[in-house]
Amino acid sequence: MEVLVTGGAGYIGSHVCVELLNSGCEVIVVDNFANSKPEALKRVQEITGKYLKFYEADILDKLALEKIFSENNIEAVIHFAGFKAVGESIKIPILYYNNNITGTLVLCEVMKMYNVKKLVFSSSATVYGMPKRVPISEHFPLSATNPYGRTKLMIEEILQDIYASDKQWSVAILRYFNPIGAHESGRIGEDPRGIPNNLMPFITQVAMGKREKLSIFGSNYATHDGTGVRDYIHVVDIAKGHLKALEKIMKTRGIETYNLGTGVGYSVLDLVKNFEKATNKKIPYVISEPRLGDIAECYANPIKAKTILNWSAEKNIQDMCIDAWRFQVNNPEGY
Ligand code: NAD
Ligand code: UD1
């Protein structure tokens, strides 16, 4: 089966490409390298020993997408291409709305033109806004607190409308919790630009000595140790979830949403301690002011993905720390 992966050179996309190639799929990637490097795709092929077809193009470029669909026999699309930094989305919302929403519209338009109606979409736990309780199930109320989150929410609604208009579509919306870690080969992983916004890449850079210390954003949350609790999930588990979702949409029609999380919450301090234990590295930290818009606790009820997709996370927090660290050590300057 030929699968088009938009944003396949990115952090999650590259791990999904590995799993797809290993499962025998033919993979076609479209990426404009806005936030990634061609090296990631070279390494995907090196890890799997398999060939991947690649187009350097922007998904906003309709003609380029038409060319990709006309030159291949694409049966399904896994759609990662988009911007994802919350702070940046507040500063440059027009760019975020255009890239994420228009990009998805152009993609869906071309998919429809070529009668390809199987889609897996990367959504985020951010669509639960400020959840009233945890664990979070798919039917919980949705809201967004920033432009990035709103793009995810709007795209989810757009996909619902597309399905409502044409019942031939089969769409899986995957709401990721907090993907961390890297492929166990240490060849592909997260390669953030500049100062990392997210916790794990910041920790690995502190451990490397690239940054002096971690700032823990708030210690007075209503959690077991006062620091924020999240559902960290290994990126390879996330990647495997995409294969299960793909299997499902190939056999069915409809639109379904799934949480991809472990169901277990760890605090910032828990993650720091686990990282120190896994790597024997000390992580100096200070407590600083809470980050605007952060919530105390966020973790998934992952039962729907388990029941319907037969997927659940297999790797534990130590695996996540060891693998994130291996990628950082092997690639001190990223790709
Ligand atoms: P990433 O930035 O590493 O990957 C996104 C990829 O899309 C990059 O390779 C980038 O160059 C490409 N891209 C962006 N705009 C494009 C365009 N217009 N045309 C072609 N390519 C384009 O991000 P990621 O962490 O791999 O995330 C993938 C998806 O999952 C994103 O949609 C993100 O919003 C979503 N998501 C990520 C997380 C997370 O924590 N990483 C959590 C929830 C949801
Ligand atoms: C972030 C995004 C969210 C996205 C999610 C998964 C923001 C505001 N939210 O959420 O939209 O869906 O990633 O990719 O960026 N922390 C520190 N110090 C740091 C960094 C983080 O203490 O230097 C804390 C945070 O306060 C939080 C936890 O670590 O409690 C995790 O933070 P982060 O990795 O940024 O993920 P989220 O806040 O869940």
Coordinates of C-alpha atoms and ligand atoms in Angstrom, one line a residue:
M1 CA 0.0 0.0 0.0
E2 CA 1.2 3.5 -0.9
V3 CA 0.9 6.0 1.9
L4 CA 1.5 9.8 1.7
V5 CA 3.0 11.3 4.8
T6 CA 2.9 15.1 5.0
G7 CA 5.5 16.5 7.3
G8 CA 7.3 13.1 7.3
A9 CA 10.7 14.7 8.0
G10 CA 9.5 16.0 11.3
Y11 CA 9.8 14.5 14.8
I12 CA 6.8 12.3 14.9
G13 CA 6.5 11.9 11.1
S14 CA 10.0 10.4 10.8
H15 CA 9.2 7.8 13.4
V16 CA 6.0 6.9 11.7
C17 CA 7.9 6.5 8.4
V18 CA 10.1 3.9 10.0
E19 CA 7.1 1.9 11.3
L20 CA 5.3 2.2 7.9
L21 CA 8.4 1.0 6.0
N22 CA 9.0 -1.8 8.5
S23 CA 5.4 -2.9 8.0
G24 CA 5.9 -3.2 4.2
C25 CA 4.1 0.0 3.1
E26 CA 5.5 2.2 0.3
V27 CA 6.1 5.6 1.8
I28 CA 5.9 9.0 0.0
V29 CA 6.8 12.0 2.0
V30 CA 6.0 15.6 1.3
D31 CA 7.8 18.2 3.5
N32 CA 9.1 21.7 2.9
F33 CA 11.7 21.5 5.7
A34 CA 10.2 24.5 7.4
N35 CA 11.0 22.8 10.7
S36 CA 13.1 19.8 9.8
K37 CA 16.1 18.6 7.8
P38 CA 16.5 16.1 4.9
E39 CA 19.0 14.2 7.0
A40 CA 16.0 12.8 9.0
L41 CA 14.7 11.1 5.9
K42 CA 18.1 9.7 5.0
R43 CA 18.3 8.2 8.5
V44 CA 14.8 6.7 8.2
Q45 CA 16.0 4.8 5.1
E46 CA 19.2 3.9 6.9
I47 CA 17.4 2.5 9.9
T48 CA 14.9 0.4 7.8
G49 CA 17.2 -0.4 4.9
K50 CA 14.3 0.6 2.7
Y51 CA 13.7 3.3 0.1
L52 CA 11.3 6.2 0.7
K53 CA 10.1 8.5 -2.0
F54 CA 10.4 12.2 -1.2
Y55 CA 9.0 15.5 -2.5
E56 CA 10.2 18.8 -1.2
A57 CA 7.1 20.9 -1.5
D58 CA 4.7 23.0 0.6
I59 CA 1.3 21.5 1.2
L60 CA -0.1 25.0 0.4
D61 CA 1.0 24.5 -3.1
K62 CA -1.9 22.8 -4.7
L63 CA -0.2 22.1 -8.1
A64 CA 2.7 20.4 -6.3
L65 CA 0.2 18.2 -4.4
E66 CA -1.6 17.3 -7.6
K67 CA 1.6 16.3 -9.1
I68 CA 2.4 14.0 -6.2
F69 CA -1.1 12.4 -6.4
S70 CA -0.9 12.0 -10.2
E71 CA 2.6 10.3 -10.1
N72 CA 1.7 7.8 -7.4
N73 CA -1.1 5.4 -6.4
I74 CA -1.7 6.9 -3.0
E75 CA -4.4 5.1 -1.0
A76 CA -4.1 6.9 2.4
V77 CA -2.6 10.0 3.9
I78 CA -1.1 10.6 7.3
H79 CA -1.1 14.3 7.8
F80 CA 1.6 15.8 10.2
A81 CA 2.6 19.0 8.3
G82 CA 1.9 22.0 10.4
F83 CA 3.4 24.4 12.9
K84 CA 3.2 23.5 16.6
A85 CA 4.8 26.1 18.9
V86 CA 2.2 27.7 21.1
G87 CA 4.1 30.9 21.9
E88 CA 4.9 31.5 18.3
S89 CA 1.3 30.9 17.3
I90 CA 0.3 33.8 19.6
K91 CA 2.9 36.1 17.9
I92 CA 2.2 35.1 14.3
P93 CA -1.4 33.8 14.2
I94 CA -2.0 34.5 10.5
L95 CA 0.9 32.3 9.6
Y96 CA -0.4 29.5 11.9
Y97 CA -3.9 29.7 10.6
N98 CA -2.7 29.7 7.0
N99 CA -0.2 26.9 7.3
N100 CA -2.2 24.6 9.5
I101 CA -5.8 25.2 8.3
T102 CA -5.3 26.3 4.6
G103 CA -2.7 23.5 4.3
T104 CA -5.2 20.9 5.5
L105 CA -7.9 22.4 3.2
V106 CA -5.7 22.2 0.1
L107 CA -4.6 18.7 1.0
C108 CA -8.2 17.5 1.4
E109 CA -9.2 19.2 -1.8
V110 CA -6.5 17.3 -3.7
M111 CA -7.3 14.1 -1.9
K112 CA -10.9 14.4 -3.0
M113 CA -9.9 15.2 -6.6
Y114 CA -7.9 11.9 -6.7
N115 CA -10.6 10.0 -4.8
V116 CA -8.3 9.3 -1.8
K117 CA -10.5 9.5 1.2
K118 CA -8.5 7.8 4.0
L119 CA -6.9 10.2 6.4
V120 CA -5.1 10.1 9.7
F121 CA -4.8 13.5 11.3
S122 CA -2.4 14.7 14.1
S123 CA -4.5 16.5 16.7
S124 CA -3.4 17.2 20.2
A125 CA -4.6 17.0 23.8
T126 CA -4.4 20.8 23.7
V127 CA -8.0 20.6 22.3
Y128 CA -9.3 19.8 25.8
G129 CA -8.3 23.3 26.9
M130 CA -8.5 23.4 30.7
P131 CA -10.0 20.0 31.5
K132 CA -12.2 19.9 34.6
R133 CA -11.0 16.5 35.5
V134 CA -8.6 13.7 34.6
P135 CA -8.2 11.2 33.1
I136 CA -9.5 12.8 29.9
S137 CA -11.8 10.9 27.6
E138 CA -12.5 11.8 24.0
H139 CA -16.1 13.0 24.7
F140 CA -14.8 15.7 27.1
P141 CA -15.7 19.3 26.2
L142 CA -13.3 20.9 23.7
S143 CA -11.8 24.4 23.8
A144 CA -8.6 26.2 22.9
T145 CA -6.5 28.8 24.7
N146 CA -4.2 29.8 21.9
P147 CA -4.1 30.1 18.1
Y148 CA -2.2 26.8 17.7
G149 CA -4.9 24.9 19.7
R150 CA -7.6 26.7 17.7
T151 CA -6.1 25.4 14.5
K152 CA -6.3 21.9 15.7
L153 CA -9.9 22.4 17.0
M154 CA -10.9 24.0 13.7
I155 CA -9.3 21.3 11.6
E156 CA -11.1 18.6 13.6
E157 CA -14.4 20.4 12.9
I158 CA -13.5 20.8 9.2
L159 CA -12.9 17.0 9.0
Q160 CA -16.2 16.3 10.6
D161 CA -17.9 18.5 8.0
I162 CA -16.1 16.8 5.1
Y163 CA -17.2 13.4 6.4
A164 CA -20.8 14.7 6.9
S165 CA -20.8 15.8 3.2
D166 CA -19.4 12.6 1.8
K167 CA -19.7 9.3 3.7
Q168 CA -17.0 7.7 1.6
W169 CA -14.3 9.3 3.8
S170 CA -12.6 7.5 6.6
V171 CA -10.8 9.7 9.1
A172 CA -8.9 9.0 12.3
I173 CA -8.2 12.0 14.4
L174 CA -5.4 11.2 16.9
R175 CA -5.0 13.4 19.9
Y176 CA -1.5 13.0 21.2
F177 CA -0.6 13.7 24.8
N178 CA 3.1 14.5 25.3
P179 CA 5.3 12.6 22.9
I180 CA 8.9 12.4 24.0
G181 CA 11.9 10.0 23.5
A182 CA 13.4 8.9 20.3
H183 CA 14.0 5.8 18.1
E184 CA 16.1 3.3 20.0
S185 CA 18.8 3.5 17.3
G186 CA 19.6 7.0 18.4
R187 CA 19.5 8.1 14.8
I188 CA 16.2 10.0 14.7
G189 CA 14.6 12.1 17.5
E190 CA 13.4 15.5 18.4
D191 CA 15.5 18.3 17.0
P192 CA 14.0 21.6 18.2
R193 CA 15.1 25.0 16.8
G194 CA 16.7 27.3 19.4
I195 CA 15.7 27.2 23.0
P196 CA 13.3 24.2 23.5
N197 CA 9.8 25.1 24.7
N198 CA 9.0 21.6 25.8
L199 CA 10.3 19.9 28.9
M200 CA 12.2 16.8 27.7
P201 CA 14.4 18.5 25.1
F202 CA 15.2 21.2 27.6
I203 CA 16.2 18.5 30.2
T204 CA 18.5 16.7 27.7
Q205 CA 20.2 20.0 26.8
V206 CA 20.8 20.7 30.5
A207 CA 22.2 17.2 30.9
M208 CA 24.6 18.0 27.9
G209 CA 25.7 21.2 29.5
K210 CA 24.2 23.2 26.7
R211 CA 22.0 25.0 29.2
E212 CA 22.8 25.8 32.8
K213 CA 19.7 24.7 34.5
L214 CA 16.0 23.8 34.1
S215 CA 13.3 26.3 35.2
I216 CA 10.4 24.4 36.6
F217 CA 7.3 26.5 35.8
G218 CA 5.4 26.6 39.1
S219 CA 5.4 24.4 42.2
N220 CA 2.0 25.2 43.7
Y221 CA -0.3 23.3 41.4
A222 CA -2.8 20.9 43.0
T223 CA -0.7 17.8 42.1
H224 CA 1.2 15.3 44.3
D225 CA 4.4 17.4 44.4
G226 CA 3.1 20.8 43.2
T227 CA 4.6 20.6 39.7
G228 CA 2.6 20.1 36.5
V229 CA 1.5 16.6 35.6
R230 CA 1.5 15.3 32.0
D231 CA 1.0 12.1 30.1
Y232 CA 4.5 11.5 28.6
I233 CA 4.4 8.9 25.9
H234 CA 7.2 7.4 23.9
V235 CA 7.3 8.6 20.3
V236 CA 7.6 5.1 19.0
D237 CA 4.4 4.1 20.8
I238 CA 2.8 7.1 19.2
A239 CA 4.1 6.0 15.8
K240 CA 2.7 2.5 16.3
G241 CA -0.7 4.0 17.1
H242 CA -0.7 5.5 13.6
L243 CA -0.3 2.1 12.0
K244 CA -3.2 0.8 14.0
A245 CA -5.3 3.8 13.0
L246 CA -4.3 3.3 9.4
E247 CA -5.3 -0.4 9.5
K248 CA -8.7 0.6 10.9
I249 CA -9.5 3.4 8.4
M250 CA -8.6 1.1 5.5
K251 CA -11.3 -1.3 6.6
T252 CA -14.0 1.2 7.6
R253 CA -15.7 4.5 6.8
G254 CA -16.5 7.2 9.2
I255 CA -14.7 9.6 11.5
E256 CA -13.3 8.7 14.9
T257 CA -11.2 10.4 17.4
Y258 CA -8.7 8.6 19.7
N259 CA -6.5 9.7 22.5
L260 CA -2.9 8.5 22.2
G261 CA -1.6 8.6 25.8
T262 CA -0.4 6.1 28.4
G263 CA -3.1 7.0 30.9
V264 CA -0.4 7.7 33.5
G265 CA 0.6 11.2 34.7
Y266 CA 4.1 12.2 35.8
S267 CA 5.0 15.5 37.3
V268 CA 7.9 17.7 36.2
L269 CA 9.9 16.6 39.2
D270 CA 9.0 12.9 38.5
L271 CA 10.4 13.3 35.0
V272 CA 13.6 15.0 36.3
K273 CA 14.1 12.2 38.8
N274 CA 13.5 9.4 36.3
F275 CA 15.8 11.1 33.8
E276 CA 18.6 11.4 36.5
K277 CA 18.1 7.7 37.4
A278 CA 18.1 6.5 33.7
T279 CA 21.1 8.5 32.7
N280 CA 23.2 9.1 35.8
K281 CA 23.2 12.8 35.0
K282 CA 22.3 15.5 37.5
I283 CA 19.7 18.1 36.3
P284 CA 20.1 21.4 38.2
Y285 CA 16.8 23.2 38.5
V286 CA 15.2 26.3 39.9
I287 CA 11.5 26.9 40.6
S288 CA 10.1 29.8 38.6
E289 CA 6.8 31.4 37.9
P290 CA 4.1 29.2 36.3
R291 CA 3.9 29.5 32.5
L292 CA 0.9 31.4 31.2
G293 CA -1.9 29.1 30.0
D294 CA -0.4 25.9 31.6
I295 CA -2.7 23.5 33.4
A296 CA -2.0 21.5 36.5
E297 CA -2.8 18.0 35.3
C298 CA -3.4 16.4 31.9
Y299 CA -3.5 12.7 31.2
A300 CA -5.5 10.5 29.0
N301 CA -8.1 7.8 29.3
P302 CA -6.6 5.7 26.5
I303 CA -9.3 2.9 26.7
K304 CA -10.9 3.8 23.3
A305 CA -7.7 3.3 21.4
K306 CA -7.1 0.0 23.3
T307 CA -10.6 -1.3 22.6
I308 CA -11.1 -0.2 19.0
L309 CA -7.6 0.0 17.6
N310 CA -6.1 -2.7 19.8
W311 CA -3.3 -0.2 20.6
S312 CA -1.7 0.7 23.9
A313 CA 1.6 2.2 24.9
E314 CA 4.3 -0.3 25.7
K315 CA 7.3 1.7 26.7
N316 CA 7.8 3.2 30.2
I317 CA 9.2 6.4 31.5
Q318 CA 12.7 5.0 31.8
D319 CA 12.7 3.9 28.1
M320 CA 11.6 7.5 27.2
C321 CA 14.4 9.0 29.2
I322 CA 17.1 6.6 27.9
D323 CA 16.1 7.0 24.3
A324 CA 15.8 10.8 24.5
W325 CA 19.2 10.9 26.0
R326 CA 20.8 8.6 23.5
F327 CA 19.6 10.8 20.6
Q328 CA 20.9 13.9 22.3
V329 CA 24.4 12.4 23.0
N330 CA 24.7 11.0 19.5
N331 CA 23.5 14.3 17.9
P332 CA 24.7 17.1 20.2
E333 CA 23.9 19.7 17.5
G334 CA 20.8 17.9 16.2
Y335 CA 20.7 16.7 12.7
Ligands
NAD1 P1 7.6 18.8 13.5 O1 7.6 20.3 13.4 O2 8.8 18.1 13.9 O3 7.0 18.2 12.1 C1 6.2 18.9 11.3 C2 6.7 18.8 9.9 O4 5.9 19.4 9.0 C3 8.1 19.4 9.7 O5 9.0 18.5 9.1 C4 7.9 20.6 8.9 O6 9.0 21.0 8.1 C5 6.7 20.2 8.1 N1 5.8 21.3 7.6 C6 5.3 22.3 8.2 N2 4.5 23.1 7.4 C7 4.6 22.5 6.2 C8 4.0 22.8 5.0 N3 3.2 23.9 4.8 N4 4.2 22.0 3.9 C9 5.0 20.9 4.0 N5 5.6 20.6 5.2 C10 5.4 21.3 6.3 O7 6.4 18.5 14.5 P2 6.0 17.1 15.2 O8 6.3 17.2 16.6 O9 6.5 16.0 14.4 O10 4.4 17.2 15.1 C11 3.7 16.6 14.0 C12 2.3 17.0 14.1 O11 1.8 16.5 15.3 C13 2.0 18.5 14.0 O12 0.8 18.7 13.3 C14 1.8 18.8 15.5 O13 0.9 19.9 15.6 C15 1.1 17.6 16.0 N6 1.3 17.4 17.4 C16 2.6 17.3 17.9 C17 2.8 17.2 19.3 C18 4.2 17.1 19.9 O14 4.3 17.3 21.1 N7 5.3 17.0 19.1 C19 1.7 17.0 20.2 C20 0.4 17.1 19.6 C21 0.3 17.2 18.2
UD1_2 C1 2.9 21.8 25.3 C2 2.0 22.7 24.5 C3 0.8 22.0 24.0 C4 1.1 20.7 23.3 C5 2.0 19.9 24.2 C6 2.4 18.6 23.5 C7 2.5 24.9 25.5 C8 2.0 26.0 26.4 N1 1.7 23.8 25.3 O1 2.2 21.4 26.4 O2 0.0 22.8 23.2 O3 0.0 20.0 22.9 O4 3.2 20.6 24.6 O5 3.5 18.8 22.6 O6 3.6 25.0 24.9 N2 7.9 22.8 31.9 C9 8.8 23.3 32.8 N3 10.0 23.9 32.3 C10 10.2 23.9 31.0 C11 9.3 23.4 30.1 C12 8.1 22.8 30.6 O7 8.6 23.3 34.0 O8 11.3 24.5 30.6 C13 6.7 22.1 32.5 C14 5.4 22.7 32.0 O9 5.0 23.7 32.9 C15 4.5 21.5 32.0 C16 5.4 20.3 31.7 O10 6.7 20.8 32.0 O11 4.0 21.3 33.3 C17 5.4 19.9 30.3 O12 5.6 21.0 29.4 P1 5.7 20.9 27.8 O13 6.7 19.9 27.5 O14 5.9 22.2 27.3 O15 4.2 20.3 27.4 P2 2.8 20.9 27.7 O16 2.8 22.0 28.7 O17 1.9 19.7 28.1

